[in-house]
PDB file of C-alpha atoms and ligand atoms in Angstrom:
ATOM      1  CA  UNK S   1      -2.758   4.537  21.997  1.00 93.00           C
ATOM      2  CA  UNK S   2      -2.124   5.234  18.221  1.00 98.00           C
ATOM      3  CA  UNK S   3      -5.895   5.279  16.119  1.00 98.00           C
ATOM      4  CA  UNK S   4      -5.844   4.783  12.044  1.00 98.00           C
ATOM      5  CA  UNK S   5      -8.932   5.902  10.225  1.00 98.00           C
ATOM      6  CA  UNK S   6      -9.064   3.867   7.120  1.00 98.00           C
ATOM      7  CA  UNK S   7     -10.463   0.631   5.580  1.00 97.00           C
ATOM      8  CA  UNK S   8      -8.884  -2.551   5.473  1.00 96.00           C
ATOM      9  CA  UNK S   9      -8.585  -2.542   1.679  1.00 96.00           C
ATOM     10  CA  UNK S  10      -7.749   1.098   1.073  1.00 97.00           C
ATOM     11  CA  UNK S  11      -4.542   0.373  -0.964  1.00 97.00           C
ATOM     12  CA  UNK S  12      -2.586   4.131   1.123  1.00 98.00           C
ATOM     13  CA  UNK S  13      -3.967   2.138   4.383  1.00 98.00           C
ATOM     14  CA  UNK S  14      -2.865  -1.042   3.827  1.00 98.00           C
ATOM     15  CA  UNK S  15       0.899   0.928   3.382  1.00 98.00           C
ATOM     16  CA  UNK S  16       0.405   1.926   6.236  1.00 98.00           C
ATOM     17  CA  UNK S  17      -1.657  -1.154   8.770  1.00 98.00           C
ATOM     18  CA  UNK S  18       1.274  -2.689   7.474  1.00 98.00           C
ATOM     19  CA  UNK S  19       4.354  -0.994   8.700  1.00 98.00           C
ATOM     20  CA  UNK S  20       2.578  -0.597  12.163  1.00 98.00           C
ATOM     21  CA  UNK S  21       1.825  -4.945  11.693  1.00 98.00           C
ATOM     22  CA  UNK S  22       6.053  -4.769  11.211  1.00 98.00           C
ATOM     23  CA  UNK S  23       6.772  -2.594  13.672  1.00 98.00           C
ATOM     24  CA  UNK S  24       4.053  -4.883  15.483  1.00 97.00           C
ATOM     25  CA  UNK S  25       3.063  -1.547  17.269  1.00 98.00           C
ATOM     26  CA  UNK S  26      -0.345  -1.359  19.913  1.00 98.00           C
ATOM     27  CA  UNK S  27      -2.927   0.238  17.715  1.00 98.00           C
ATOM     28  CA  UNK S  28      -6.691   0.690  16.907  1.00 98.00           C
ATOM     29  CA  UNK S  29      -8.712   1.219  13.901  1.00 98.00           C
ATOM     30  CA  UNK S  30     -11.350   2.786  12.585  1.00 97.00           C
ATOM     31  CA  UNK S  31     -13.488   2.046   9.571  1.00 97.00           C
ATOM     32  CA  UNK S  32     -14.334   4.491   7.025  1.00 98.00           C
ATOM     33  CA  UNK S  33     -13.930   5.781   3.898  1.00 97.00           C
ATOM     34  CA  UNK S  34     -15.494   3.566   0.679  1.00 96.00           C
ATOM     35  CA  UNK S  35     -19.310   1.794   1.380  1.00 95.00           C
ATOM     36  CA  UNK S  36     -18.279   2.545   5.598  1.00 96.00           C
ATOM     37  CA  UNK S  37     -19.182   6.782   4.317  1.00 97.00           C
ATOM     38  CA  UNK S  38     -17.922   9.068   7.449  1.00 97.00           C
ATOM     39  CA  UNK S  39     -14.956  11.092   5.672  1.00 98.00           C
ATOM     40  CA  UNK S  40     -17.410  14.197   5.500  1.00 98.00           C
ATOM     41  CA  UNK S  41     -18.100  14.799   8.640  1.00 98.00           C
ATOM     42  CA  UNK S  42     -17.322  17.544  10.241  1.00 98.00           C
ATOM     43  CA  UNK S  43     -15.132  15.701  13.022  1.00 98.00           C
ATOM     44  CA  UNK S  44     -12.643  13.880  10.188  1.00 98.00           C
ATOM     45  CA  UNK S  45     -12.698  16.210   7.936  1.00 98.00           C
ATOM     46  CA  UNK S  46     -11.239  18.538  11.033  1.00 98.00           C
ATOM     47  CA  UNK S  47      -8.137  15.464  11.523  1.00 98.00           C
ATOM     48  CA  UNK S  48      -7.708  15.448   7.842  1.00 98.00           C
ATOM     49  CA  UNK S  49      -9.907  17.973   5.143  1.00 98.00           C
ATOM     50  CA  UNK S  50      -8.735  16.564   2.378  1.00 98.00           C
ATOM     51  CA  UNK S  51     -11.699  14.053   3.417  1.00 98.00           C
ATOM     52  CA  UNK S  52      -9.361  10.381   2.343  1.00 98.00           C
ATOM     53  CA  UNK S  53      -7.589   7.586   4.400  1.00 98.00           C
ATOM     54  CA  UNK S  54      -5.682   7.398   6.217  1.00 98.00           C
ATOM     55  CA  UNK S  55      -5.379   9.446   8.724  1.00 98.00           C
ATOM     56  CA  UNK S  56      -3.823   8.870  12.841  1.00 98.00           C
ATOM     57  CA  UNK S  57      -3.353  10.391  15.861  1.00 98.00           C
ATOM     58  CA  UNK S  58      -0.831   9.187  17.830  1.00 98.00           C
ATOM     59  CA  UNK S  59      -1.238   9.855  21.376  1.00 96.00           C
ATOM     60  CA  UNK S  60      -3.124  13.575  20.149  1.00 97.00           C
ATOM     61  CA  UNK S  61       0.145  13.680  17.145  1.00 98.00           C
ATOM     62  CA  UNK S  62      -2.196  14.083  13.456  1.00 98.00           C
ATOM     63  CA  UNK S  63      -1.059  13.255  10.775  1.00 98.00           C
ATOM     64  CA  UNK S  64      -2.346  12.650   7.411  1.00 98.00           C
ATOM     65  CA  UNK S  65      -0.775  11.272   3.637  1.00 98.00           C
ATOM     66  CA  UNK S  66      -0.078   8.190   3.646  1.00 98.00           C
ATOM     67  CA  UNK S  67       4.023   8.257   3.179  1.00 98.00           C
ATOM     68  CA  UNK S  68       4.856  10.728   6.189  1.00 98.00           C
ATOM     69  CA  UNK S  69       2.477   8.546   7.972  1.00 98.00           C
ATOM     70  CA  UNK S  70       5.063   5.838   7.409  1.00 98.00           C
ATOM     71  CA  UNK S  71       8.296   7.936   7.437  1.00 98.00           C
ATOM     72  CA  UNK S  72       6.604   9.110  10.535  1.00 98.00           C
ATOM     73  CA  UNK S  73       6.152   6.108  12.444  1.00 98.00           C
ATOM     74  CA  UNK S  74       9.697   4.234  11.317  1.00 98.00           C
ATOM     75  CA  UNK S  75      11.712   7.662  12.556  1.00 97.00           C
ATOM     76  CA  UNK S  76      10.266   7.115  16.098  1.00 97.00           C
ATOM     77  CA  UNK S  77       9.008   3.078  16.255  1.00 98.00           C
ATOM     78  CA  UNK S  78      11.344   1.151  13.278  1.00 97.00           C
ATOM     79  CA  UNK S  79      14.945   1.290  15.420  1.00 94.00           C
ATOM     80  CA  UNK S  80      16.552  -1.988  14.455  1.00 89.00           C
ATOM     81  CA  UNK S  81      12.963  -2.838  12.331  1.00 94.00           C
ATOM     82  CA  UNK S  82      11.644  -0.605   9.494  1.00 97.00           C
ATOM     83  CA  UNK S  83      14.208   1.766   9.856  1.00 97.00           C
ATOM     84  CA  UNK S  84      17.636   1.826   7.927  1.00 97.00           C
ATOM     85  CA  UNK S  85      21.019   1.727  10.004  1.00 94.00           C
ATOM     86  CA  UNK S  86      22.348   5.754   8.679  1.00 94.00           C
ATOM     87  CA  UNK S  87      20.906   8.853   6.770  1.00 95.00           C
ATOM     88  CA  UNK S  88      22.375   8.047   3.525  1.00 95.00           C
ATOM     89  CA  UNK S  89      20.323   5.015   3.488  1.00 95.00           C
ATOM     90  CA  UNK S  90      17.802   6.484   4.567  1.00 96.00           C
ATOM     91  CA  UNK S  91      17.940   8.827   1.759  1.00 97.00           C
ATOM     92  CA  UNK S  92      18.680   6.581  -0.573  1.00 97.00           C
ATOM     93  CA  UNK S  93      14.610   4.604   1.223  1.00 97.00           C
ATOM     94  CA  UNK S  94      12.732   7.802   0.925  1.00 97.00           C
ATOM     95  CA  UNK S  95      14.081   8.311  -2.511  1.00 98.00           C
ATOM     96  CA  UNK S  96      12.742   4.593  -3.531  1.00 98.00           C
ATOM     97  CA  UNK S  97       9.589   6.192  -1.407  1.00 98.00           C
ATOM     98  CA  UNK S  98       8.556   8.008  -3.191  1.00 97.00           C
ATOM     99  CA  UNK S  99       9.236   5.932  -6.311  1.00 98.00           C
ATOM    100  CA  UNK S 100       6.696   3.689  -5.367  1.00 97.00           C
ATOM    101  CA  UNK S 101       4.086   6.290  -5.187  1.00 97.00           C
ATOM    102  CA  UNK S 102       4.834   8.279  -8.142  1.00 97.00           C
ATOM    103  CA  UNK S 103       5.644   5.378 -10.626  1.00 97.00           C
ATOM    104  CA  UNK S 104       4.654   2.589 -10.586  1.00 97.00           C
ATOM    105  CA  UNK S 105       1.477   3.061  -8.042  1.00 97.00           C
ATOM    106  CA  UNK S 106      -0.093   5.695 -10.637  1.00 97.00           C
ATOM    107  CA  UNK S 107      -0.195   2.944 -13.450  1.00 97.00           C
ATOM    108  CA  UNK S 108      -0.958   0.378 -11.094  1.00 97.00           C
ATOM    109  CA  UNK S 109      -4.045   1.588  -9.690  1.00 97.00           C
ATOM    110  CA  UNK S 110      -5.606   2.628 -12.821  1.00 97.00           C
ATOM    111  CA  UNK S 111      -5.487  -0.976 -13.813  1.00 97.00           C
ATOM    112  CA  UNK S 112      -6.918  -2.383 -10.827  1.00 97.00           C
ATOM    113  CA  UNK S 113      -9.538   0.976 -11.069  1.00 97.00           C
ATOM    114  CA  UNK S 114      -9.596  -0.818 -15.030  1.00 97.00           C
ATOM    115  CA  UNK S 115      -9.705  -3.874 -14.344  1.00 97.00           C
ATOM    116  CA  UNK S 116     -12.292  -5.256 -10.272  1.00 95.00           C
ATOM    117  CA  UNK S 117     -13.975  -1.740  -9.765  1.00 96.00           C
ATOM    118  CA  UNK S 118     -15.704  -1.924 -13.638  1.00 97.00           C
ATOM    119  CA  UNK S 119     -17.993  -4.364 -14.378  1.00 96.00           C
ATOM    120  CA  UNK S 120     -17.142  -6.861 -17.171  1.00 95.00           C
ATOM    121  CA  UNK S 121     -18.375  -5.498 -20.127  1.00 96.00           C
ATOM    122  CA  UNK S 122     -17.188  -2.267 -19.021  1.00 97.00           C
ATOM    123  CA  UNK S 123     -13.726  -3.065 -18.914  1.00 96.00           C
ATOM    124  CA  UNK S 124     -11.878  -0.916 -21.961  1.00 96.00           C
ATOM    125  CA  UNK S 125      -8.724  -3.281 -23.173  1.00 96.00           C
ATOM    126  CA  UNK S 126      -6.683  -0.765 -24.661  1.00 96.00           C
ATOM    127  CA  UNK S 127      -7.016   0.905 -21.521  1.00 97.00           C
ATOM    128  CA  UNK S 128      -6.344  -2.005 -19.451  1.00 96.00           C
ATOM    129  CA  UNK S 129      -3.628  -2.718 -22.554  1.00 96.00           C
ATOM    130  CA  UNK S 130      -2.018   0.717 -21.665  1.00 96.00           C
ATOM    131  CA  UNK S 131      -2.472   0.592 -17.974  1.00 96.00           C
ATOM    132  CA  UNK S 132      -0.297  -2.542 -18.048  1.00 96.00           C
ATOM    133  CA  UNK S 133       2.822  -1.719 -20.014  1.00 96.00           C
ATOM    134  CA  UNK S 134       3.652   1.383 -18.317  1.00 96.00           C
ATOM    135  CA  UNK S 135       3.554  -0.680 -15.066  1.00 97.00           C
ATOM    136  CA  UNK S 136       5.553  -2.866 -16.970  1.00 96.00           C
ATOM    137  CA  UNK S 137       7.820  -0.223 -18.044  1.00 96.00           C
ATOM    138  CA  UNK S 138       7.848   0.901 -14.655  1.00 97.00           C
ATOM    139  CA  UNK S 139       8.883  -2.638 -12.564  1.00 97.00           C
ATOM    140  CA  UNK S 140      11.638  -3.528 -15.415  1.00 97.00           C
ATOM    141  CA  UNK S 141      13.346  -0.722 -13.232  1.00 98.00           C
ATOM    142  CA  UNK S 142      13.131  -1.966  -9.662  1.00 98.00           C
ATOM    143  CA  UNK S 143      13.701  -5.619 -11.162  1.00 98.00           C
ATOM    144  CA  UNK S 144      16.863  -4.567 -12.167  1.00 98.00           C
ATOM    145  CA  UNK S 145      17.548  -3.039  -9.183  1.00 98.00           C
ATOM    146  CA  UNK S 146      16.549  -6.134  -7.264  1.00 98.00           C
ATOM    147  CA  UNK S 147      18.937  -7.660  -9.095  1.00 98.00           C
ATOM    148  CA  UNK S 148      20.859  -8.024  -6.596  1.00 96.00           C
ATOM    149  CA  UNK S 149      19.627  -7.145  -3.283  1.00 97.00           C
ATOM    150  CA  UNK S 150      17.369  -9.051  -0.963  1.00 98.00           C
ATOM    151  CA  UNK S 151      14.951  -6.294  -0.582  1.00 98.00           C
ATOM    152  CA  UNK S 152      14.308  -2.872  -2.002  1.00 97.00           C
ATOM    153  CA  UNK S 153      17.739  -0.548   0.175  1.00 96.00           C
ATOM    154  CA  UNK S 154      19.836  -3.991   1.158  1.00 95.00           C
ATOM    155  CA  UNK S 155      19.507  -7.157   2.131  1.00 95.00           C
ATOM    156  CA  UNK S 156      16.143  -6.375   4.980  1.00 97.00           C
ATOM    157  CA  UNK S 157      12.815  -5.125   4.260  1.00 98.00           C
ATOM    158  CA  UNK S 158      12.878  -1.077   5.386  1.00 98.00           C
ATOM    159  CA  UNK S 159      10.804   1.877   4.769  1.00 98.00           C
ATOM    160  CA  UNK S 160      11.280   1.707   1.147  1.00 98.00           C
ATOM    161  CA  UNK S 161       9.361  -1.717   0.804  1.00 98.00           C
ATOM    162  CA  UNK S 162       5.978  -0.028   2.545  1.00 98.00           C
ATOM    163  CA  UNK S 163       4.768   1.455  -0.731  1.00 97.00           C
ATOM    164  CA  UNK S 164       5.166  -0.410  -3.599  1.00 96.00           C
ATOM    165  CA  UNK S 165       5.248  -3.573  -1.361  1.00 97.00           C
ATOM    166  CA  UNK S 166       0.638  -4.406  -1.920  1.00 97.00           C
ATOM    167  CA  UNK S 167       0.023  -2.901  -5.122  1.00 97.00           C
ATOM    168  CA  UNK S 168       2.620  -6.219  -6.000  1.00 97.00           C
ATOM    169  CA  UNK S 169      -0.091  -8.399  -4.098  1.00 98.00           C
ATOM    170  CA  UNK S 170      -2.839  -6.566  -6.120  1.00 97.00           C
ATOM    171  CA  UNK S 171      -0.496  -6.320  -9.751  1.00 97.00           C
ATOM    172  CA  UNK S 172       0.183 -10.802  -9.396  1.00 97.00           C
ATOM    173  CA  UNK S 173      -3.491 -11.052  -8.074  1.00 97.00           C
ATOM    174  CA  UNK S 174      -4.698  -8.864 -10.970  1.00 96.00           C
ATOM    175  CA  UNK S 175      -6.122 -11.030 -14.413  1.00 91.00           C
ATOM    176  CA  UNK S 176      -3.475  -9.757 -16.483  1.00 93.00           C
ATOM    177  CA  UNK S 177      -0.999  -9.830 -18.783  1.00 91.00           C
ATOM    178  CA  UNK S 178       2.596  -9.858 -16.950  1.00 94.00           C
ATOM    179  CA  UNK S 179       6.168  -9.779 -18.036  1.00 94.00           C
ATOM    180  CA  UNK S 180       8.867 -11.784 -16.918  1.00 95.00           C
ATOM    181  CA  UNK S 181      10.366 -10.055 -14.457  1.00 97.00           C
ATOM    182  CA  UNK S 182      11.896 -12.804 -11.769  1.00 98.00           C
ATOM    183  CA  UNK S 183      13.603 -10.341  -9.433  1.00 98.00           C
ATOM    184  CA  UNK S 184      10.345  -8.409  -8.447  1.00 98.00           C
ATOM    185  CA  UNK S 185       8.569 -11.915  -8.287  1.00 98.00           C
ATOM    186  CA  UNK S 186      10.842 -12.895  -5.966  1.00 98.00           C
ATOM    187  CA  UNK S 187      10.824  -9.515  -4.141  1.00 98.00           C
ATOM    188  CA  UNK S 188       7.279 -10.323  -3.730  1.00 98.00           C
ATOM    189  CA  UNK S 189       7.639 -14.079  -2.505  1.00 98.00           C
ATOM    190  CA  UNK S 190       9.713 -13.210   0.229  1.00 98.00           C
ATOM    191  CA  UNK S 191       7.077 -10.743   0.988  1.00 98.00           C
ATOM    192  CA  UNK S 192       4.445 -12.400   1.579  1.00 98.00           C
ATOM    193  CA  UNK S 193       6.377 -14.824   3.537  1.00 98.00           C
ATOM    194  CA  UNK S 194       6.128 -11.367   6.254  1.00 98.00           C
ATOM    195  CA  UNK S 195       3.673 -12.364   8.744  1.00 98.00           C
ATOM    196  CA  UNK S 196       2.600  -8.759   9.063  1.00 98.00           C
ATOM    197  CA  UNK S 197       1.911  -8.774   5.550  1.00 98.00           C
ATOM    198  CA  UNK S 198      -0.509 -11.881   5.491  1.00 98.00           C
ATOM    199  CA  UNK S 199      -1.996 -10.405   7.473  1.00 97.00           C
ATOM    200  CA  UNK S 200      -2.070  -5.961   6.503  1.00 97.00           C
ATOM    201  CA  UNK S 201      -1.276  -6.293   2.121  1.00 97.00           C
ATOM    202  CA  UNK S 202      -2.935  -9.596   1.468  1.00 97.00           C
ATOM    203  CA  UNK S 203      -7.672  -8.709   1.633  1.00 95.00           C
ATOM    204  CA  UNK S 204      -8.887 -10.802  -1.006  1.00 94.00           C
ATOM    205  CA  UNK S 205     -10.182  -7.790  -3.732  1.00 93.00           C
ATOM    206  CA  UNK S 206     -13.166 -10.233  -5.844  1.00 94.00           C
ATOM    207  CA  UNK S 207     -12.837 -10.122  -9.290  1.00 94.00           C
ATOM    208  CA  UNK S 208     -15.171  -7.253  -9.637  1.00 94.00           C
ATOM    209  CA  UNK S 209     -17.288  -4.343  -8.116  1.00 96.00           C
ATOM    210  CA  UNK S 210     -20.218  -6.342  -6.409  1.00 95.00           C
ATOM    211  CA  UNK S 211     -17.067  -9.231  -5.161  1.00 94.00           C
ATOM    212  CA  UNK S 212     -15.212  -6.223  -4.501  1.00 95.00           C
ATOM    213  CA  UNK S 213     -18.412  -4.295  -2.124  1.00 93.00           C
ATOM    214  CA  UNK S 214     -18.811  -8.025  -0.536  1.00 92.00           C
ATOM    215  CA  UNK S 215     -14.956  -8.452   0.492  1.00 94.00           C
ATOM    216  CA  UNK S 216     -14.684  -4.467   1.898  1.00 94.00           C
ATOM    217  CA  UNK S 217     -18.075  -5.571   3.745  1.00 91.00           C
ATOM    218  CA  UNK S 218     -15.530  -8.856   5.980  1.00 87.00           C
ATOM    219  CA  UNK S 219     -12.612  -7.276   6.769  1.00 75.00           C
ATOM    220  CA  UNK S 220     -14.688  -4.533   9.533  1.00 68.00           C
ATOM    221  CA  UNK S 221     -12.287  -4.284  12.301  1.00 65.00           C
TER     222      UNK S 221
HETATM  223  N1  GSH X   1      -1.930  10.738  -0.958  1.00 66.05           N
HETATM  224  C1  GSH X   1      -2.609  10.111   0.007  1.00 66.05           C
HETATM  225  C2  GSH X   1      -3.844   9.750  -1.463  1.00 66.05           C
HETATM  226  C3  GSH X   1      -5.328   9.228   0.444  1.00 66.05           C
HETATM  227  C4  GSH X   1      -6.450   8.606  -0.836  1.00 66.05           C
HETATM  228  O1  GSH X   1      -6.312   9.276  -1.817  1.00 66.05           O
HETATM  229  N2  GSH X   1      -7.059   7.117  -0.504  1.00 66.05           N
HETATM  230  C5  GSH X   1      -7.883   6.221  -1.457  1.00 66.05           C
HETATM  231  C6  GSH X   1      -9.039   5.456  -0.328  1.00 66.05           C
HETATM  232  S1  GSH X   1      -6.355   4.970  -1.001  1.00 66.05           S
HETATM  233  C7  GSH X   1      -9.449   8.226   0.227  1.00 66.05           C
HETATM  234  O2  GSH X   1      -9.721   7.945   0.560  1.00 66.05           O
HETATM  235  N3  GSH X   1     -10.605   7.313  -0.740  1.00 66.05           N
HETATM  236  C8  GSH X   1     -11.973   7.989  -0.584  1.00 66.05           C
HETATM  237  C9  GSH X   1     -13.117   6.450  -0.173  1.00 66.05           C
HETATM  238  O3  GSH X   1     -11.719   5.813   0.314  1.00 66.05           O
HETATM  239  O4  GSH X   1     -13.607   6.693   0.237  1.00 66.05           O
HETATM  240  C10 GSH X   1      -1.966   9.216   1.305  1.00 66.05           C
HETATM  241  O5  GSH X   1      -1.296   8.007  -0.298  1.00 66.05           O
HETATM  242  O6  GSH X   1      -2.990   8.810   1.863  1.00 66.05           O
END
């Protein structure tokens, strides 16, 4: 059976779990990382020398890096669901996967750390404003792209939507200023209607580090 190592609330584990959910793949997830620890154990490092999550083992085949895992699982199991229909559509989906990971993800995760993962008294308003602005600039590109399509690579959900979708849940639930992004908002609302997204991506994260850790311990496998 497909095994996944990684705590349920990790942004990089979530993308893998959401993809698994969309493809209905039988799996077993192990809680490691964060307050669960275990990433410095020799048996874990032998699978993933980075000491990071996620890592998968699919019938003896070990893989790490969330986008690589999503691509692998999609190519192997995603015919008729997350896999785009043609090679060129696959390339476009790949392009948006990389974009999601490298363009809006960094300011979004920094914004998340600057708010939820920082004690309110220590928060830096200038940093929060700067990251919000960078993220908004990136999301305007996605907003324009989504003006005439329901999902990132066309009229159905594909692997293109996976890397940034879960971060959209965080963004739309953070207490920060957001610009008008009508098409990104409509796309995000479409994701929220999907049972696999509800199960794996809409994971409550609290408002501060204490709430984060309580919720982390509650969301065990
Ligand atoms: N580029 C890697 C990043 C992996 C990563 O940094 N994972 C974080 C969690 S989101 C991690 O392992 N942090 C240490 C921990 O959870 O203890 C990927 O996309 O899989």
